[in-house]
Short mmCIF file of C-alpha atoms in Angstrom, two decimals:
data_model
loop_
_atom_site.label_atom_id
_atom_site.label_comp_id
_atom_site.label_asym_id
_atom_site.label_seq_id
_atom_site.Cartn_x
_atom_site.Cartn_y
_atom_site.Cartn_z
CA MET A 230 58.84 7.25 56.42
CA ASP A 231 60.34 10.83 56.26
CA ASN A 232 63.48 9.44 54.77
CA ILE A 233 63.93 11.51 51.59
CA ILE A 234 66.21 14.54 51.76
CA VAL A 235 64.03 17.62 50.67
CA SER A 236 65.88 20.65 49.36
CA SER A 237 63.82 23.76 48.44
CA THR A 238 64.52 25.49 45.19
CA PRO A 239 63.70 29.35 45.02
CA SER A 240 61.64 30.07 42.19
CA ALA A 241 63.17 32.50 39.37
CA SER A 242 62.17 34.97 37.20
CA VAL A 243 60.96 33.92 34.06
CA PRO A 244 59.66 34.92 30.55
CA TYR A 245 56.32 34.20 29.43
CA GLY A 246 56.89 31.16 27.35
CA LEU A 247 55.83 28.60 29.47
CA VAL A 248 57.58 25.34 30.20
CA VAL A 249 58.65 23.77 33.63
CA ASP A 250 62.13 22.80 34.17
CA ARG A 251 63.21 19.82 36.40
CA LEU A 252 63.41 21.93 39.64
CA GLY A 253 59.96 22.95 39.16
CA ARG A 254 60.90 26.52 37.83
CA LEU A 255 59.07 28.09 35.16
CA THR A 256 61.19 28.90 32.01
CA ASN A 257 61.05 29.26 28.25
CA ARG A 258 62.33 25.76 27.11
CA GLU A 259 61.94 22.38 28.29
CA VAL A 260 65.03 20.50 29.73
CA ARG A 261 66.67 18.30 27.13
CA GLU A 262 69.93 16.56 27.12
CA ARG A 263 72.42 17.52 24.40
CA PRO A 264 71.31 15.31 21.31
CA LEU A 265 73.52 12.77 19.38
CA ARG A 266 74.03 13.56 15.69
CA ARG A 267 71.53 11.37 13.79
CA ASP A 268 70.31 11.66 10.03
CA VAL A 269 66.80 11.74 11.16
CA ARG A 270 65.34 13.23 14.07
CA PRO A 271 61.54 13.74 15.32
CA GLN A 272 60.76 17.48 14.86
CA PHE A 273 59.04 19.08 17.69
CA ARG A 274 56.58 21.60 16.08
CA LYS A 275 56.79 25.30 17.54
CA GLU A 276 52.90 25.43 17.88
CA ASP A 277 53.13 22.47 20.56
CA GLU A 278 54.49 24.94 23.11
CA LEU A 279 52.27 25.41 25.84
CA ILE A 280 52.04 29.10 25.69
CA GLN A 281 53.60 30.94 22.78
CA PRO A 282 54.75 34.71 23.39
CA GLY A 283 52.38 37.18 21.80
CA ARG A 284 49.43 34.84 21.37
CA SER A 285 46.71 33.43 23.28
CA PRO A 286 47.03 29.64 24.31
CA SER A 287 44.44 27.65 22.65
CA LYS A 288 41.88 25.17 24.58
CA GLU A 289 43.76 22.31 23.52
CA GLN A 290 47.17 23.63 24.86
CA LEU A 291 45.61 24.61 28.23
CA GLU A 292 44.16 21.03 28.48
CA ASN A 293 46.79 18.58 27.52
CA LEU A 294 47.53 16.53 30.51
CA LYS A 295 50.97 15.80 29.09
CA LYS A 296 52.20 19.24 29.33
CA ASP A 297 54.75 19.54 32.52
CA VAL A 298 52.54 21.83 34.45
CA ILE A 299 49.33 20.13 34.46
CA PHE A 300 50.87 16.91 34.67
CA LYS A 301 52.40 17.59 37.85
CA MET A 302 49.41 19.48 39.22
CA LEU A 303 47.27 16.36 38.51
CA LEU A 304 49.71 13.51 39.52
CA GLY A 305 51.75 15.70 42.17
CA ASP A 306 49.19 16.98 44.78
CA GLN A 307 49.00 15.61 48.03
CA ASP A 308 45.20 16.68 48.10
CA TYR A 309 44.31 14.28 45.22
CA ALA A 310 46.37 11.34 46.36
CA LYS A 311 43.19 9.35 47.04
CA GLN A 312 41.47 10.25 44.01
CA VAL A 313 44.28 10.45 41.54
CA ALA A 314 47.64 9.48 42.62
CA ILE A 315 46.92 6.11 44.26
CA PRO A 316 44.71 4.61 41.47
CA PHE A 317 47.06 5.72 38.96
CA ILE A 318 49.92 4.29 40.55
CA LYS A 319 48.01 1.13 41.53
CA ALA A 320 47.09 0.61 37.71
CA PHE A 321 50.79 0.40 36.80
CA TRP A 322 52.35 -1.32 39.84
CA GLY A 323 49.35 -2.80 41.72
CA HIS A 324 50.54 -6.36 40.48
CA LEU A 325 53.69 -6.32 42.32
CA THR A 326 53.04 -4.29 45.53
CA GLU A 327 50.46 -2.64 47.59
CA VAL A 328 49.51 0.86 46.77
CA THR A 329 47.82 2.57 49.96
CA ASP A 330 48.42 5.64 52.02
CA LEU A 331 50.78 7.60 49.73
CA LYS A 332 52.85 10.59 50.77
CA LEU A 333 54.20 12.98 48.19
CA LYS A 334 57.86 13.35 48.35
CA THR A 335 58.94 15.11 45.03
CA THR A 336 62.19 16.90 45.69
CA THR A 337 65.34 18.07 44.29
CA LEU A 338 67.95 15.24 44.24
CA THR A 339 71.26 17.18 44.97
CA GLY A 340 74.61 16.15 43.57
CA SER A 341 77.22 14.81 46.13
CA THR A 342 79.95 17.44 44.79
CA LYS A 343 80.01 20.75 43.52
CA ASP A 344 80.44 19.56 40.00
CA SER A 345 77.62 16.95 40.11
CA ARG A 346 74.41 17.96 38.61
CA ASN A 347 71.14 17.88 40.52
CA VAL A 348 68.05 16.30 39.20
CA CYS A 349 64.25 16.78 40.16
CA PRO A 350 61.73 14.11 39.03
CA ASP A 351 58.11 15.06 38.11
CA THR A 352 56.63 13.38 40.98
CA VAL A 353 57.67 11.21 43.72
CA TRP A 354 55.53 9.21 46.25
CA GLN A 355 56.20 7.03 49.07
CA SER A 356 54.05 4.35 50.91
CA GLN A 357 53.70 4.96 54.60
CA LYS A 358 53.01 1.26 54.85
CA THR A 359 55.67 -0.49 53.02
CA GLY A 360 58.21 2.17 52.40
CA ASP A 361 57.96 1.46 48.66
CA VAL A 362 58.85 4.68 46.56
CA PHE A 363 57.01 5.58 42.98
CA LEU A 364 58.75 7.94 40.80
CA ILE A 365 56.85 9.21 37.66
CA GLU A 366 58.46 11.01 34.95
CA MET A 367 56.81 12.62 31.97
CA GLN A 368 59.03 13.68 28.82
CA ARG A 369 57.37 15.34 25.78
CA ARG A 370 60.43 15.94 23.61
CA TYR A 371 62.76 13.59 21.95
CA GLN A 372 65.58 12.66 24.13
CA ASP A 373 68.57 10.49 23.27
CA PHE A 374 69.24 8.99 26.61
CA TYR A 375 65.86 8.94 28.22
CA ASN A 376 66.13 5.64 29.75
CA GLN A 377 69.56 6.16 31.16
CA ARG A 378 68.07 9.45 32.71
CA LEU A 379 65.46 7.39 34.55
CA SER A 380 68.27 5.16 35.81
CA LEU A 381 70.05 8.23 37.01
CA TYR A 382 67.02 9.48 38.89
CA ASP A 383 66.55 5.89 40.31
CA GLY A 384 70.12 5.83 41.65
CA LYS A 385 70.21 9.32 43.25
CA LEU A 386 66.88 8.80 44.69
CA ARG A 387 68.22 5.56 46.31
CA ALA A 388 71.09 7.31 47.57
CA THR A 389 68.73 9.50 49.89
CA LEU A 390 66.85 6.73 51.40
CA PRO A 391 69.31 4.75 53.83
CA LYS A 392 68.84 5.96 57.35
CA LYS A 393 72.18 6.64 59.21
CA SER A 394 72.86 3.98 61.74
CA SER A 395 75.62 2.27 63.57
CA ASP A 396 74.67 -0.89 61.93
CA TRP A 397 75.76 -1.76 58.06
CA ASP A 398 72.17 -2.27 56.91
CA TYR A 399 72.05 -2.45 53.21
CA ASN A 400 68.45 -3.66 52.92
CA GLN A 401 66.43 -1.37 50.58
CA VAL A 402 63.01 -0.33 49.94
CA SER A 403 61.48 -1.11 46.47
CA VAL A 404 61.67 1.76 43.92
CA PHE A 405 59.30 1.70 41.06
CA VAL A 406 60.19 4.11 38.08
CA LEU A 407 57.57 4.84 35.67
CA GLY A 408 58.93 6.63 32.39
CA MET A 409 56.24 8.25 30.05
CA ALA A 410 57.53 9.38 26.86
CA ASP A 411 55.56 11.28 24.25
CA PHE A 412 57.69 10.28 21.35
CA ASP A 413 58.97 7.16 19.77
CA LEU A 414 61.05 5.01 22.13
CA GLU A 415 62.69 3.15 19.15
CA ARG A 416 61.98 0.02 20.83
CA PRO A 417 61.67 -3.47 18.76
CA ALA A 418 58.32 -3.86 17.23
CA SER A 419 55.57 -5.24 19.34
CA ASP A 420 52.04 -5.24 20.02
CA SER A 421 52.61 -3.40 23.43
CA CYS A 422 53.55 0.26 24.06
CA ILE A 423 54.65 -0.62 27.67
CA TYR A 424 58.09 -2.13 28.51
CA GLU A 425 58.94 -3.33 31.87
CA TYR A 426 62.70 -3.98 33.20
CA VAL A 427 64.15 -5.52 36.35
CA SER A 428 67.67 -6.45 37.06
CA MET A 429 68.08 -10.51 36.73
CA ASN A 430 70.17 -13.31 36.18
CA PRO A 431 69.99 -13.54 32.18
CA LYS A 432 70.30 -17.29 32.34
CA ASN A 433 67.37 -17.70 34.76
CA SER A 434 64.64 -14.90 34.75
CA GLN A 435 63.30 -16.09 38.20
CA ASP A 436 66.66 -14.99 39.97
CA LEU A 437 66.37 -11.26 40.61
CA LEU A 438 69.24 -9.25 41.68
CA THR A 439 67.35 -7.40 44.32
CA GLY A 440 63.62 -7.59 43.26
CA ARG A 441 63.53 -4.02 44.16
CA ASP A 442 64.55 -2.00 40.96
CA TRP A 443 61.40 -1.94 38.73
CA LYS A 444 61.22 0.19 35.96
CA MET A 445 58.41 0.73 33.23
CA LEU A 446 59.00 2.79 29.91
CA ILE A 447 55.43 3.79 28.11
CA ASP A 448 55.53 4.99 24.45
CA LEU A 449 52.51 7.47 24.47
CA ARG A 450 52.49 8.01 20.77
CA LYS A 451 52.37 4.25 20.37
CA ALA A 452 49.41 3.94 22.89
CA SER A 453 47.39 6.35 21.05
CA ARG A 454 47.34 4.11 17.97
CA VAL A 455 46.42 1.04 19.91
CA ARG A 456 42.71 0.06 19.58
CA GLN A 457 41.40 -2.03 22.48
CA ALA A 458 38.47 -4.39 22.37
CA ALA A 459 38.41 -3.93 26.12
CA TYR A 460 40.29 -1.43 28.33
CA SER A 461 42.43 -2.25 31.32
CA GLU A 462 43.00 0.38 34.00
CA ARG A 463 46.44 0.95 32.56
CA ASP A 464 44.61 1.38 29.15
CA LYS A 465 42.18 3.95 30.43
CA TRP A 466 44.98 6.10 31.96
CA LEU A 467 47.00 6.03 28.85
CA TYR A 468 43.81 6.89 26.83
CA LEU A 469 43.02 9.82 29.31
CA LEU A 470 46.59 11.25 28.88
CA ASN A 471 46.45 11.21 25.22
CA ASN A 472 42.82 12.25 24.73
CA PHE A 473 41.66 14.68 27.61
CA HIS A 474 42.46 17.78 25.58
CA LYS A 475 40.21 16.72 22.75
CA LEU A 476 37.37 14.79 24.55
CA LYS A 477 34.01 16.38 23.46
CA ARG A 478 32.25 13.78 25.57
CA ILE A 479 33.50 11.25 28.23
CA PRO A 480 33.43 7.67 26.72
CA ALA A 481 31.40 5.22 28.20
CA PHE A 482 34.52 3.06 29.73
CA LEU A 483 35.64 6.00 31.44
CA LYS A 484 32.56 6.67 33.24
CA GLU A 485 33.04 3.52 35.27
CA GLY A 486 34.81 3.58 38.66
CA TYR A 487 36.97 6.49 39.62
CA PHE A 488 37.89 8.22 36.31
CA ASP A 489 34.72 10.53 36.03
CA GLN A 490 36.00 12.06 39.48
CA VAL A 491 39.66 12.22 37.84
CA ILE A 492 38.22 14.05 34.91
CA LYS A 493 36.52 16.39 37.28
CA ILE A 494 39.69 17.39 38.92
CA ALA A 495 41.65 17.81 35.79
CA LYS A 496 39.13 20.22 34.07
CA ASN A 497 39.03 22.09 37.51
CA LEU A 498 42.74 22.44 37.75
CA ASN A 499 42.60 23.65 34.00
CA ARG A 500 40.15 26.32 34.59
CA THR A 501 41.47 27.64 37.76
CA LYS A 502 45.09 27.08 37.65
CA MET A 503 45.84 27.92 34.03
CA GLU A 504 43.69 31.19 34.47
CA GLU A 505 45.97 32.06 37.26
CA LEU A 506 48.99 31.08 35.13
CA GLU A 507 47.83 33.03 32.34
CA ASP A 508 47.47 36.18 34.63
CA PHE A 509 51.03 35.62 36.07
CA PHE A 510 52.52 35.63 32.43
CA TRP A 511 50.42 38.55 31.38
CA GLU A 512 51.65 40.58 34.21
CA ASN A 513 55.17 39.47 33.22
CA TYR A 514 54.58 40.70 29.90
CA GLN A 515 53.48 44.22 31.10
CA LYS A 516 56.38 44.50 33.39
CA ASP A 517 58.80 43.49 30.51
CA LEU A 518 57.07 46.26 28.29
CA ALA A 519 57.33 48.75 31.34
CA ARG A 520 61.27 48.02 31.75
CA GLU A 521 61.71 48.21 28.05
CA ALA A 522 60.12 51.62 28.10
CA LYS A 523 61.88 52.69 31.23
CA ALA A 524 65.11 51.75 29.51
CA GLU A 525 64.43 53.59 26.32
CA GLU A 526 63.67 56.71 28.30
CA ARG A 527 66.86 56.27 30.48
CA ALA A 528 68.80 56.12 27.28
CA ILE A 529 67.33 59.19 25.50
CA TRP A 530 68.16 60.85 29.15
CA MET A 531 71.62 59.66 29.11
CA ASN A 532 72.29 61.00 25.52
CA LYS A 533 70.96 64.41 26.53
CA ILE A 534 73.15 64.40 29.59
CA LYS A 535 76.34 63.25 27.44
CA ASN A 536 75.47 66.10 25.02
CA ILE A 537 75.42 68.72 27.88
CA ILE A 538 78.80 67.66 29.16
CA LYS A 539 80.27 67.73 25.72
CA SER A 540 79.05 71.24 25.31
CA PHE A 541 80.64 72.36 28.60
CA ILE A 542 83.76 70.70 27.77
CA SER A 543 83.99 72.38 24.61
CA PHE A 544 83.62 75.92 26.07
CA ASN A 545 85.87 74.95 29.07
CA PRO A 546 88.73 72.89 27.78
CA ASN A 547 90.87 73.25 30.65
CA CYS A 548 88.31 72.25 33.21
CA SER A 549 88.99 68.94 34.94
CA ILE A 550 86.51 65.99 35.38
CA GLN A 551 86.15 66.84 39.01
CA GLU A 552 85.50 70.48 38.19
CA ALA A 553 83.07 69.76 35.36
CA ALA A 554 81.11 67.23 37.64
CA ALA A 555 80.98 69.96 40.50
CA GLN A 556 79.58 72.76 38.08
CA LEU A 557 77.09 70.60 36.29
CA GLY A 558 76.01 68.89 39.48
CA ILE A 559 76.35 65.33 38.29
CA GLU A 560 78.58 62.22 39.06
CA GLU A 561 82.20 62.11 38.10
CA ARG A 562 81.67 58.72 36.23
CA LEU A 563 79.31 60.39 33.68
CA VAL A 564 81.74 63.32 32.91
CA ARG A 565 84.57 60.62 32.51
CA SER A 566 82.57 58.70 30.23
CA VAL A 567 82.52 61.39 27.70
CA PHE A 568 85.93 63.25 28.55
CA PRO A 569 88.52 63.41 25.83
CA ALA A 570 91.05 60.43 26.26
CA GLY A 571 94.27 61.39 27.89
CA ALA A 572 92.80 64.67 29.52
#
């Protein structure tokens, strides 16, 4: 089922304020659409950033599973497909399709023209048995067009799936899109924090357009306020995402089944990967300091050179740029930068 076009994106040099953009590159700010003007907007606290320049990350910052880096490491690793990705996806989509034998397909979805934007979902998995595709997207900051963005991902992903053929075959595999928002989705009040969508005939809910374009939005903030008498598999995952960073001990309902293994994997990822990440940023920070020191030394050296050139010109007013450069043994461009205008 290797039918999703993969395009590799080189990593870029980055500062040491950590967020990962949609191309998988480290950057100092999270991807965000241009906001609409509105009177009241949820404010994102600066202390919620994953790593602040000049300060060590707190334990809670490192262990928050909703952070881009950790979320992608946990839900987007082929090595943990059986222990993490399959049970996670089954909890949300197992009522509609079989979820087995998943292969990681996360990729950059390239635009069809030069002026079309590229997009890169957090994680994309495909079933090797059914061909079904599962797209998972986490968004921490408020975004005006979050649901439209998920539709964009769905459409661009679908465009990569059809195989070239002499036959006009429009049959499609099912694409299941799961959007997890750590902010108020501004949906009508209800007892649920999960909203499911599918294209259907508005006069007959049983008449589906394709039956293969399923979407689900989850309000994680609202989920954190819900108190359950009993926890379904979905509820357990939402609880874990919202509370992993502050768990003093594992609740009894998470010790059942596979969740103890998921928690062990998540803790291990935090301990090893985040330590490596901290080392990476510390090295970048040291390089930045070294570059700044070198730039300062070069500026001092350049000022000294320019003063020497000015002194030489004052004693040799009839000397040309070429002669001055030859006499001083320096490049002509340095002499020209301080030579009197019109000379």
